[in-house]
Coordinates of C-alpha atoms in Angstrom, one line a residue:
Chain A
M1 CA 0.0 0.0 0.0
K2 CA 1.1 3.6 -0.5
P3 CA 2.4 5.3 2.6
N4 CA -0.1 7.0 4.9
V5 CA 0.2 9.1 8.1
L6 CA -1.7 9.3 11.4
G7 CA -3.3 12.8 11.9
I8 CA -4.3 13.3 15.5
D9 CA -6.5 16.0 17.1
I10 CA -6.2 16.1 20.9
G11 CA -9.0 18.1 22.5
G12 CA -10.1 18.6 26.1
T13 CA -12.9 16.1 25.7
N14 CA -12.1 13.9 22.8
I15 CA -9.1 12.6 20.8
E16 CA -9.8 12.0 17.1
I17 CA -7.3 10.0 15.0
G18 CA -7.3 9.5 11.3
I19 CA -5.2 7.5 8.8
V20 CA -4.6 10.1 6.1
T21 CA -3.4 9.7 2.5
E22 CA -0.9 12.0 0.8
D23 CA -3.8 13.8 -0.9
G24 CA -5.9 14.3 2.2
Q25 CA -8.3 11.3 2.2
I26 CA -9.1 10.0 5.6
L27 CA -9.2 6.2 5.3
K28 CA -10.0 5.2 8.8
T29 CA -10.7 6.9 12.1
F30 CA -10.3 6.2 15.8
H31 CA -12.1 8.0 18.6
Y32 CA -11.2 8.1 22.3
P33 CA -12.4 10.2 25.3
T34 CA -9.4 12.2 26.4
K35 CA -10.0 11.1 30.0
Q36 CA -9.2 7.5 29.0
F37 CA -5.5 8.5 29.2
P38 CA -4.4 9.6 32.7
T39 CA -0.9 10.3 31.3
A40 CA 0.6 11.1 27.9
Q41 CA 2.6 7.9 28.3
D42 CA -0.7 5.9 28.3
F43 CA -1.7 7.7 25.2
A44 CA 1.6 6.9 23.5
K45 CA 1.1 3.2 24.3
T46 CA -2.3 3.3 22.6
L47 CA -0.7 4.8 19.5
Q48 CA 1.9 2.0 19.6
N49 CA -1.0 -0.5 19.6
I50 CA -2.7 1.3 16.7
I51 CA 0.4 1.2 14.6
N52 CA 0.9 -2.5 15.3
Q53 CA -2.7 -3.2 14.3
T54 CA -2.6 -1.2 11.1
K55 CA 0.5 -2.5 9.5
D56 CA -1.5 -2.9 6.2
Y57 CA -1.8 0.9 6.0
N58 CA 2.0 1.5 5.8
I59 CA 2.0 4.4 8.3
I60 CA 5.2 6.4 8.0
G61 CA 4.7 9.3 10.5
I62 CA 2.5 10.8 13.2
G63 CA 1.3 14.4 13.2
I64 CA -0.5 15.8 16.3
G65 CA -2.5 19.0 16.9
A66 CA -3.2 19.8 20.6
P67 CA -3.9 22.9 22.7
T68 CA -0.7 24.8 23.6
A69 CA 1.4 22.3 21.7
N70 CA 4.7 24.0 20.6
F71 CA 6.0 23.2 17.1
F72 CA 9.5 24.1 18.1
T73 CA 9.9 22.3 21.4
G74 CA 7.6 19.3 20.6
Q75 CA 5.9 19.9 24.0
I76 CA 2.4 20.5 25.3
E77 CA 3.0 23.4 27.6
Y78 CA 0.6 24.0 30.5
A79 CA -2.6 23.2 28.7
P80 CA -5.4 24.4 30.9
N81 CA -8.0 22.0 29.4
L82 CA -6.0 18.8 29.5
Q83 CA -5.5 16.4 32.4
W84 CA -1.8 16.2 31.3
K85 CA -0.4 18.9 33.5
G86 CA 2.7 21.0 33.2
I87 CA 5.2 20.5 30.3
V88 CA 4.6 17.2 28.4
P89 CA 7.2 16.2 25.9
L90 CA 4.6 14.5 23.7
E91 CA 6.6 14.5 20.4
K92 CA 9.4 12.6 22.1
L93 CA 7.1 10.2 24.0
V94 CA 5.2 9.2 20.8
N95 CA 8.3 8.9 18.8
Q96 CA 9.9 6.6 21.4
A97 CA 6.8 4.5 21.7
T98 CA 6.2 4.1 17.9
N99 CA 9.6 4.6 16.3
L100 CA 7.9 6.9 13.8
P101 CA 8.7 10.5 12.8
T102 CA 6.4 12.6 15.0
K103 CA 5.5 16.4 14.8
I104 CA 3.2 18.4 17.0
T105 CA 1.6 21.8 16.7
N106 CA -1.2 23.7 18.3
D107 CA -4.8 23.1 17.2
A108 CA -5.3 26.4 15.3
N109 CA -2.0 26.2 13.5
A110 CA -2.9 22.6 12.5
V111 CA -6.0 23.9 10.7
A112 CA -3.8 26.5 8.9
H113 CA -1.5 23.6 7.8
A114 CA -4.7 21.8 6.5
E115 CA -5.9 24.8 4.5
L116 CA -2.4 25.2 3.1
R117 CA -2.0 21.6 1.9
F118 CA -5.5 20.3 1.3
G119 CA -7.9 23.3 1.4
A120 CA -8.6 26.7 0.0
G121 CA -5.0 27.9 0.9
K122 CA -3.3 25.6 -1.6
N123 CA -2.9 28.5 -4.0
L124 CA -2.6 31.4 -1.6
D125 CA 0.6 32.8 -0.1
N126 CA -0.9 34.9 2.7
F127 CA -4.0 34.1 4.6
T128 CA -5.3 33.6 8.2
V129 CA -7.5 30.9 9.7
L130 CA -9.6 31.7 12.7
T131 CA -10.9 28.7 14.7
L132 CA -14.0 29.9 16.5
G133 CA -14.9 27.5 19.3
T134 CA -14.7 27.6 23.1
G135 CA -11.9 30.2 22.5
L136 CA -10.6 31.9 19.4
G137 CA -7.5 30.4 17.9
S138 CA -5.6 31.6 14.8
G139 CA -3.2 30.2 12.3
I140 CA -1.4 32.8 10.2
V141 CA 0.2 32.0 6.8
V142 CA 2.9 34.2 5.5
N143 CA 4.7 33.5 2.2
H144 CA 3.0 30.1 2.0
K145 CA 4.3 29.0 5.5
V146 CA 2.5 28.9 8.8
L147 CA 4.0 31.7 11.0
Y148 CA 5.7 30.4 14.2
G149 CA 7.8 33.4 15.2
S150 CA 10.9 32.9 17.3
H151 CA 9.6 30.6 20.0
G152 CA 6.7 28.8 18.2
L153 CA 4.2 31.2 19.8
A154 CA 3.2 33.5 17.0
G155 CA -0.4 33.9 15.8
E156 CA -2.3 34.5 19.1
F157 CA -4.9 36.8 17.6
G158 CA -7.5 35.6 20.2
H159 CA -5.8 37.5 23.0
T160 CA -5.7 40.9 21.2
Q161 CA -7.1 43.3 23.6
V162 CA -10.4 44.8 22.5
D163 CA -11.2 46.7 25.7
P164 CA -8.8 47.1 28.6
N165 CA -11.9 47.3 30.9
G166 CA -13.7 44.4 29.2
R167 CA -14.6 40.9 30.1
L168 CA -12.2 38.8 32.2
C169 CA -10.4 36.3 30.0
N170 CA -9.2 32.8 31.1
C171 CA -5.7 34.1 30.5
G172 CA -6.1 36.5 33.5
R173 CA -6.3 39.7 31.4
K174 CA -9.3 41.7 30.5
G175 CA -11.1 42.3 27.2
C176 CA -9.3 39.8 25.0
L177 CA -11.0 39.2 21.6
E178 CA -11.9 35.6 22.5
T179 CA -14.1 36.8 25.4
Y180 CA -16.4 38.2 22.8
V181 CA -15.9 36.1 19.6
S182 CA -16.2 32.5 20.8
I183 CA -18.9 30.1 22.1
R184 CA -18.6 31.6 25.6
G185 CA -18.5 35.1 24.2
I186 CA -21.7 34.7 22.2
M187 CA -23.5 33.1 25.1
L188 CA -22.5 36.0 27.4
T189 CA -23.4 38.7 24.9
Y190 CA -26.9 37.1 24.5
K191 CA -27.5 37.3 28.3
E192 CA -26.1 40.8 28.5
L193 CA -28.5 42.0 25.8
G194 CA -31.4 40.6 27.7
G195 CA -31.7 37.0 26.7
K196 CA -33.6 35.2 29.4
Q197 CA -32.1 31.7 29.1
D198 CA -28.7 30.1 28.9
L199 CA -28.7 29.2 25.2
T200 CA -25.9 27.7 23.0
P201 CA -24.7 29.7 20.0
K202 CA -26.5 27.2 17.8
Q203 CA -29.8 27.9 19.6
I204 CA -29.2 31.6 19.4
F205 CA -28.4 31.2 15.7
E206 CA -31.8 29.4 15.2
L207 CA -33.6 32.2 17.0
A208 CA -31.8 34.8 14.9
K209 CA -32.8 33.0 11.7
N210 CA -36.4 33.5 13.0
N211 CA -35.7 37.2 13.5
D212 CA -35.5 37.2 17.2
P213 CA -34.1 40.7 17.9
I214 CA -31.9 39.8 20.8
A215 CA -30.4 36.9 18.9
L216 CA -29.8 39.0 15.8
Q217 CA -28.2 41.8 17.9
T218 CA -26.0 39.2 19.6
Y219 CA -24.5 38.0 16.3
R220 CA -24.3 41.6 15.0
K221 CA -22.3 42.7 18.0
T222 CA -20.1 39.7 17.8
A223 CA -19.4 40.3 14.1
Q224 CA -18.7 44.0 14.6
I225 CA -16.1 43.3 17.3
L226 CA -14.5 40.7 15.1
G227 CA -14.6 42.9 12.0
S228 CA -13.0 45.9 13.7
Q229 CA -10.1 43.8 15.0
L230 CA -9.7 42.1 11.6
A231 CA -8.9 45.5 10.1
D232 CA -5.9 45.8 12.4
L233 CA -4.9 42.2 11.5
V234 CA -5.2 43.1 7.8
H235 CA -3.1 46.2 8.3
L236 CA -0.3 44.0 9.7
F237 CA -0.4 41.0 7.4
D238 CA -2.1 42.2 4.1
P239 CA -3.6 38.7 3.5
Q240 CA -5.5 37.5 0.5
A241 CA -8.2 35.8 2.6
I242 CA -9.5 35.1 6.1
F243 CA -11.1 31.7 6.7
L244 CA -13.5 31.0 9.6
Y245 CA -13.4 27.5 11.0
G246 CA -15.1 25.7 13.9
G247 CA -18.5 25.5 15.6
I248 CA -19.4 29.2 15.4
A249 CA -18.3 29.4 11.7
H250 CA -21.6 27.6 11.0
A251 CA -23.3 30.9 11.6
H252 CA -21.2 32.5 8.9
E253 CA -24.2 33.9 7.0
L254 CA -24.9 36.0 10.1
I255 CA -21.3 36.8 11.0
I256 CA -19.4 37.4 7.7
P257 CA -21.4 40.2 6.1
T258 CA -21.4 42.4 9.2
A259 CA -17.8 41.5 10.0
R260 CA -16.8 42.4 6.4
D261 CA -18.6 45.7 6.5
E262 CA -17.0 46.7 9.8
M263 CA -13.6 45.6 8.7
E264 CA -13.8 47.5 5.4
R265 CA -15.0 50.6 7.3
N266 CA -11.9 50.5 9.5
L267 CA -9.4 49.7 6.8
L268 CA -7.0 52.3 5.4
N269 CA -8.0 53.2 1.8
A270 CA -5.1 51.3 0.2
F271 CA -6.4 48.0 1.9
K272 CA -10.1 48.3 1.0
N273 CA -11.8 45.6 -1.1
K274 CA -8.7 43.4 -1.3
V275 CA -9.3 40.7 1.3
Q276 CA -12.0 38.0 1.4
I277 CA -13.6 36.6 4.5
K278 CA -15.0 33.1 3.9
P279 CA -16.1 30.0 5.8
S280 CA -13.5 27.3 5.7
Q281 CA -14.5 24.4 3.4
L282 CA -12.8 21.9 5.7
L283 CA -15.3 19.8 7.5
D284 CA -15.5 20.2 11.3
K285 CA -13.1 18.0 13.2
Q286 CA -11.5 16.9 10.0
G287 CA -9.5 20.2 9.7
A288 CA -7.4 19.4 12.7
I289 CA -6.8 15.8 11.7
L290 CA -5.8 16.8 8.2
G291 CA -3.6 19.6 9.4
A292 CA -1.8 17.3 11.9
A293 CA -1.2 14.8 9.0
A294 CA 0.0 17.7 6.8
L295 CA 2.9 18.3 9.3
I296 CA 4.4 15.0 8.3
W297 CA 3.7 15.3 4.5
E298 CA 5.3 18.7 4.5
N299 CA 8.4 17.5 6.1
L300 CA 8.8 14.8 3.5
K301 CA 9.3 17.5 0.9
N302 CA 7.3 15.5 -1.7
Chain B
M1 CA 36.6 50.5 -8.0
K2 CA 34.3 47.9 -6.4
P3 CA 30.7 48.3 -7.2
N4 CA 28.5 50.6 -5.1
V5 CA 24.8 51.5 -5.1
L6 CA 22.8 54.7 -4.6
G7 CA 20.6 54.6 -1.5
I8 CA 17.9 57.3 -1.6
D9 CA 15.6 58.6 1.2
I10 CA 12.7 60.7 -0.1
G11 CA 10.9 62.7 2.5
G12 CA 8.3 65.4 2.5
T13 CA 10.9 68.0 3.1
N14 CA 14.3 66.6 2.0
I15 CA 15.8 64.0 -0.3
E16 CA 19.0 62.4 1.0
I17 CA 21.1 60.4 -1.4
G18 CA 24.1 58.2 -0.4
I19 CA 26.7 56.2 -2.4
V20 CA 26.7 53.0 -0.3
T21 CA 29.3 50.1 -0.4
E22 CA 28.4 46.5 -0.1
D23 CA 29.2 46.5 3.6
G24 CA 27.1 49.6 4.4
Q25 CA 29.7 52.4 4.3
I26 CA 28.3 55.7 3.0
L27 CA 31.1 57.1 0.7
K28 CA 29.4 60.3 -0.4
T29 CA 26.1 62.1 0.1
F30 CA 23.8 64.5 -1.8
H31 CA 21.1 66.5 -0.3
Y32 CA 18.1 68.3 -2.0
P33 CA 15.0 70.0 -0.8
T34 CA 12.1 67.9 -2.1
K35 CA 10.4 71.0 -3.5
Q36 CA 13.2 71.4 -6.0
F37 CA 11.6 68.7 -8.1
P38 CA 8.1 69.6 -9.3
T39 CA 7.7 66.2 -10.9
A40 CA 9.2 62.7 -10.4
Q41 CA 10.6 63.0 -13.9
D42 CA 12.6 66.1 -12.8
F43 CA 14.0 64.0 -10.0
A44 CA 14.8 61.1 -12.3
K45 CA 16.8 63.5 -14.5
T46 CA 18.8 64.7 -11.6
L47 CA 19.6 61.0 -10.8
Q48 CA 20.8 60.6 -14.4
N49 CA 23.2 63.5 -13.9
I50 CA 24.5 62.1 -10.6
I51 CA 25.2 58.8 -12.2
N52 CA 27.0 60.5 -15.1
Q53 CA 29.1 62.6 -12.6
T54 CA 30.0 59.7 -10.4
K55 CA 31.3 57.1 -12.9
D56 CA 34.3 56.6 -10.7
Y57 CA 32.1 55.0 -8.1
N58 CA 30.9 52.2 -10.3
I59 CA 27.3 52.5 -9.3
I60 CA 25.3 49.4 -10.2
G61 CA 21.8 50.0 -8.9
I62 CA 19.5 52.4 -7.2
G63 CA 17.4 51.7 -4.1
I64 CA 14.7 54.2 -2.9
G65 CA 12.7 54.6 0.3
A66 CA 9.7 56.9 0.1
P67 CA 6.4 57.4 1.8
T68 CA 3.7 55.0 0.5
A69 CA 6.1 53.5 -2.0
N70 CA 5.0 50.0 -2.9
F71 CA 7.7 47.3 -3.2
F72 CA 5.5 45.2 -5.5
T73 CA 4.3 47.8 -7.9
G74 CA 7.3 50.1 -7.9
Q75 CA 5.0 53.0 -7.5
I76 CA 4.5 55.8 -5.0
E77 CA 0.8 55.7 -4.3
Y78 CA -1.1 58.9 -3.2
A79 CA 1.6 60.1 -0.8
P80 CA -0.1 62.8 1.3
N81 CA 3.2 64.7 2.1
L82 CA 4.8 64.7 -1.4
Q83 CA 4.1 67.2 -4.2
W84 CA 4.1 64.3 -6.6
K85 CA 0.4 63.5 -6.6
G86 CA -1.6 60.4 -7.4
I87 CA 0.2 57.2 -8.6
V88 CA 3.9 57.8 -9.6
P89 CA 5.7 54.9 -11.3
L90 CA 9.0 56.0 -9.7
E91 CA 10.8 52.7 -10.2
K92 CA 10.2 52.7 -13.9
L93 CA 11.0 56.4 -14.3
V94 CA 14.3 56.1 -12.6
N95 CA 15.2 52.9 -14.3
Q96 CA 14.5 54.5 -17.7
A97 CA 16.5 57.6 -16.9
T98 CA 19.5 55.8 -15.6
N99 CA 19.4 52.4 -17.2
L100 CA 20.2 50.9 -13.7
P101 CA 18.3 48.3 -11.7
T102 CA 16.0 50.2 -9.4
K103 CA 13.9 49.1 -6.4
I104 CA 11.7 51.1 -4.2
T105 CA 10.0 50.5 -0.9
N106 CA 8.3 52.6 1.8
D107 CA 10.4 54.4 4.3
A108 CA 9.7 52.2 7.4
N109 CA 10.3 49.0 5.4
A110 CA 13.6 50.5 4.2
V111 CA 14.8 50.9 7.8
A112 CA 13.9 47.2 8.4
H113 CA 16.0 46.3 5.4
A114 CA 18.9 48.3 6.9
E115 CA 18.6 46.5 10.2
L116 CA 18.5 43.2 8.4
R117 CA 21.6 43.7 6.3
F118 CA 23.7 46.2 8.2
G119 CA 22.3 46.6 11.7
A120 CA 21.2 44.7 14.8
G121 CA 18.9 42.4 12.8
K122 CA 21.8 40.7 10.9
N123 CA 21.5 37.6 13.1
L124 CA 17.8 37.8 14.0
D125 CA 15.0 36.0 12.1
N126 CA 12.1 37.8 13.6
F127 CA 12.0 41.4 14.6
T128 CA 10.1 44.7 14.2
V129 CA 11.4 48.2 13.6
L130 CA 9.2 51.2 14.6
T131 CA 10.0 54.5 13.0
L132 CA 8.8 57.2 15.4
G133 CA 8.6 60.5 13.6
T134 CA 5.8 62.7 12.3
G135 CA 3.8 59.4 12.1
L136 CA 4.5 55.9 13.3
G137 CA 5.9 53.5 10.6
S138 CA 6.8 49.9 11.0
G139 CA 8.8 47.3 9.2
I140 CA 8.2 43.7 10.3
V141 CA 10.7 41.0 9.7
V142 CA 9.6 37.3 9.5
N143 CA 11.9 34.5 8.9
H144 CA 14.7 36.9 8.0
K145 CA 12.7 38.7 5.3
V146 CA 10.8 42.0 5.4
L147 CA 7.0 41.2 5.5
Y148 CA 5.2 42.6 2.4
G149 CA 1.9 40.6 2.4
S150 CA 0.0 40.0 -0.7
H151 CA -0.1 43.6 -2.1
G152 CA 3.1 45.1 -0.6
L153 CA 1.0 46.7 2.1
A154 CA 1.8 44.7 5.2
G155 CA 3.3 46.1 8.4
E156 CA 1.0 49.1 9.0
F157 CA 1.2 49.0 12.8
G158 CA 0.8 52.8 13.2
H159 CA -2.8 52.6 12.2
T160 CA -3.8 49.9 14.8
Q161 CA -6.8 51.4 16.5
V162 CA -6.1 52.2 20.2
D163 CA -9.4 53.9 20.9
P164 CA -12.4 54.0 18.5
N165 CA -13.4 57.4 20.1
G166 CA -9.8 58.7 20.1
R167 CA -7.9 61.4 18.3
L168 CA -8.6 62.0 14.6
C169 CA -5.9 60.5 12.4
N170 CA -4.7 61.9 9.1
C171 CA -6.0 58.7 7.6
G172 CA -9.6 59.8 8.4
R173 CA -10.1 57.2 11.2
K174 CA -10.1 57.8 14.9
G175 CA -7.7 56.7 17.6
C176 CA -4.9 55.2 15.5
L177 CA -1.7 54.4 17.4
E178 CA 0.3 57.1 15.5
T179 CA -2.0 59.9 16.8
Y180 CA -0.5 59.1 20.3
V181 CA 3.0 57.7 19.6
S182 CA 4.6 60.2 17.2
I183 CA 5.9 63.8 17.2
R184 CA 2.4 65.2 16.8
G185 CA 1.0 62.7 19.4
I186 CA 3.5 63.7 22.0
M187 CA 3.0 67.5 21.4
L188 CA -0.8 67.0 21.7
T189 CA -0.5 64.9 24.9
Y190 CA 1.7 67.5 26.5
K191 CA -1.0 70.2 25.8
E192 CA -3.8 68.0 27.0
L193 CA -2.0 67.3 30.2
G194 CA -1.8 71.0 30.9
G195 CA 1.4 72.1 29.1
K196 CA 1.2 75.8 28.5
Q197 CA 3.3 76.2 25.3
D198 CA 3.6 74.4 22.0
L199 CA 6.8 72.5 22.6
T200 CA 8.6 70.0 20.4
P201 CA 9.2 66.4 21.7
K202 CA 12.8 67.4 22.1
Q203 CA 12.0 70.3 24.3
I204 CA 9.5 68.2 26.3
F205 CA 12.2 65.6 26.7
E206 CA 14.6 68.2 28.1
L207 CA 11.9 69.3 30.6
A208 CA 11.3 65.7 31.6
K209 CA 15.0 65.2 32.3
N210 CA 14.7 68.1 34.7
N211 CA 11.7 66.4 36.3
D212 CA 9.0 68.6 35.0
P213 CA 5.9 66.6 36.0
I214 CA 3.8 67.4 32.9
A215 CA 6.7 66.4 30.6
L216 CA 7.4 63.2 32.5
Q217 CA 3.7 62.3 32.4
T218 CA 3.6 63.0 28.7
Y219 CA 6.3 60.5 28.0
R220 CA 4.8 58.0 30.5
K221 CA 1.5 58.1 28.8
T222 CA 3.0 57.8 25.4
A223 CA 5.1 54.8 26.5
Q224 CA 2.1 53.1 28.1
I225 CA 0.0 53.3 25.0
L226 CA 2.9 52.0 22.9
G227 CA 3.7 49.2 25.4
S228 CA 0.1 48.0 25.6
Q229 CA -0.2 47.8 21.8
L230 CA 3.2 46.1 21.5
A231 CA 1.8 43.2 23.6
D232 CA -0.7 42.5 20.8
L233 CA 2.0 42.8 18.2
V234 CA 4.2 40.3 20.1
H235 CA 1.2 37.9 20.4
L236 CA 0.9 37.9 16.6
F237 CA 4.6 37.8 15.6
D238 CA 6.6 36.4 18.5
P239 CA 9.6 38.5 17.6
Q240 CA 13.1 38.4 19.2
A241 CA 13.4 42.2 19.4
I242 CA 11.7 45.5 18.7
F243 CA 13.9 48.4 17.6
L244 CA 12.9 52.1 17.9
Y245 CA 14.2 54.4 15.2
G246 CA 13.7 58.0 14.4
G247 CA 13.4 61.4 16.1
I248 CA 11.4 60.3 19.1
A249 CA 13.6 57.3 19.7
H250 CA 16.2 59.7 21.1
A251 CA 14.0 59.8 24.2
H252 CA 14.4 56.0 24.5
E253 CA 15.5 56.3 28.2
L254 CA 12.1 57.7 29.0
I255 CA 10.1 55.5 26.7
I256 CA 11.5 52.0 26.7
P257 CA 11.4 51.1 30.4
T258 CA 7.7 52.1 30.7
A259 CA 6.8 50.6 27.4
R260 CA 8.5 47.4 28.3
D261 CA 6.7 47.2 31.7
E262 CA 3.4 47.8 30.1
M263 CA 4.0 45.3 27.3
E264 CA 5.1 42.6 29.8
R265 CA 2.1 43.3 32.0
N266 CA -0.2 42.7 29.0
L267 CA 1.6 39.6 27.6
L268 CA 0.3 36.1 27.9
N269 CA 2.5 34.1 30.3
A270 CA 4.2 32.1 27.6
F271 CA 5.4 35.3 25.9
K272 CA 6.8 37.1 29.0
N273 CA 10.5 38.0 29.3
K274 CA 11.3 36.9 25.7
V275 CA 11.4 40.0 23.6
Q276 CA 13.8 43.0 23.8
I277 CA 12.9 46.6 23.1
K278 CA 16.0 48.6 22.1
P279 CA 16.9 51.8 20.4
S280 CA 18.1 51.2 16.9
Q281 CA 21.9 51.6 16.5
L282 CA 21.4 53.0 13.0
L283 CA 22.1 56.7 12.9
D284 CA 19.2 59.0 12.1
K285 CA 18.6 59.6 8.4
Q286 CA 21.3 57.0 7.5
G287 CA 18.9 54.1 8.3
A288 CA 16.6 54.9 5.3
I289 CA 19.6 55.5 3.0
L290 CA 21.2 52.2 4.0
G291 CA 17.9 50.3 3.8
A292 CA 17.3 51.7 0.3
A293 CA 20.8 50.6 -0.7
A294 CA 20.1 47.1 0.9
L295 CA 17.2 46.6 -1.6
I296 CA 19.8 46.4 -4.4
W297 CA 22.4 44.4 -2.5
E298 CA 19.8 41.8 -1.5
N299 CA 18.7 41.3 -5.0
L300 CA 22.2 40.6 -6.1
K301 CA 22.2 37.5 -3.9
N302 CA 25.8 38.0 -3.0

């Protein structure tokens, strides 16, 4: 069989694993609750078993996307939502357990790798992916490469400060973008605007489609905050496109037009009408698996 | 004689020209008031004369830094402070007049090219240069290359919005960073804080060194605004260093400690204590000339 790689998406709740071909087909998937692995060593052993049981698939490498995973150090570093605490040398542990080339990166950068290799970014040199979920992650592509900066930390758009007196963020600071533009942010905005119940963004989206004024205003406000901050992002990176990925991106019909208007209104003249905002075409959950797999395919320089 | 290049810095008031060696020595300089050239064609003719009169210097190319000059198009595009209006195809005009390879870029990016080739950025992969003058320009280096984005527009940090209800900017928007952190910004802050006269930043700096409270507070406020915005820049680019260049950077002893404290206070934990803020070691005015010259030396791939 032609060579394949494992693409792994480690989340706070679930771990999704796919066997991925060179052209981005997912041949087989595995699914585990994250809690099943008290330590990263336990997880590495399970990967060893998977590799042994799938010899037919000719697996030649393992790519992993995980929260706070650092592409340069190969470590997961103080992930607040994982039970693996502190600094976890995951790349080394998996490599030792499986004897296969292993690369890790954070979950948002993984989606950027997926767009670059398998998605709408294939023919773009400069674009940004925003992963809109519990928080707001971002992967920034410059000159057809994912931007890592000097310590593997670059691309933290979600913690741009929108308002120094704004909502308290999990990071300890106030007014970060992700306190507004995320699942939690949308739920809180809905309540602040007078919504009577605790509703999910999906429920609020359904209400908005039925012209509920509070729900509509919730999405409008969310999109305005996003759009105004996107203007500053565009001033810095001059990208060709911005892709929205993740749970909230499903509401793109409510978010994108307003975000685009607000972004354009805030752009310097030279930048106007040059950048597209689009929903990612990568299917949910598959983006991170494909991106993790892309880490290995990229390194093979094929 | 070994080959040399012309490095040219076009400003609203003066044009400075230097004959620059491959290792960044300026052998000879020329100086013109910008108003001497009603059109860019007039300027190109003068360059033709210079080239003819300096055959001994073996000049093999011409690099130019100018406001709103676009590296990709070779044009100066609607420069508000130049008498050459509209779109000016300067690269083409100079190339046709002199028959020499010509490259142009904007003034702040020119300084980034200078740091990269001749300055403190020689051994750095990721850094940012801020040019603090009438406005706030920036040149951003990623993976040892100046960032241009998809239309040559990237790196406009000076128009990041600090306050949507803030000071009116020349760009037509409100609250841009350069309305606070620039010559004009410092002068206005001094007046707002109760300063009785119209003083230049240099005069305010002298007062601050003599412990004048309004002058000290002026620099403190300027540095705080800069530092808080630098945190967001560092979250996006994860640079090794930030260099301050230009008139206001002379006051670095008043600006940098406060800006650094404010930046560190606003950084996510993973980013703390990793990035340096330093005054540029490039001499004033020479930075833009050297950077313009670097455009040519870089292209020769020597």
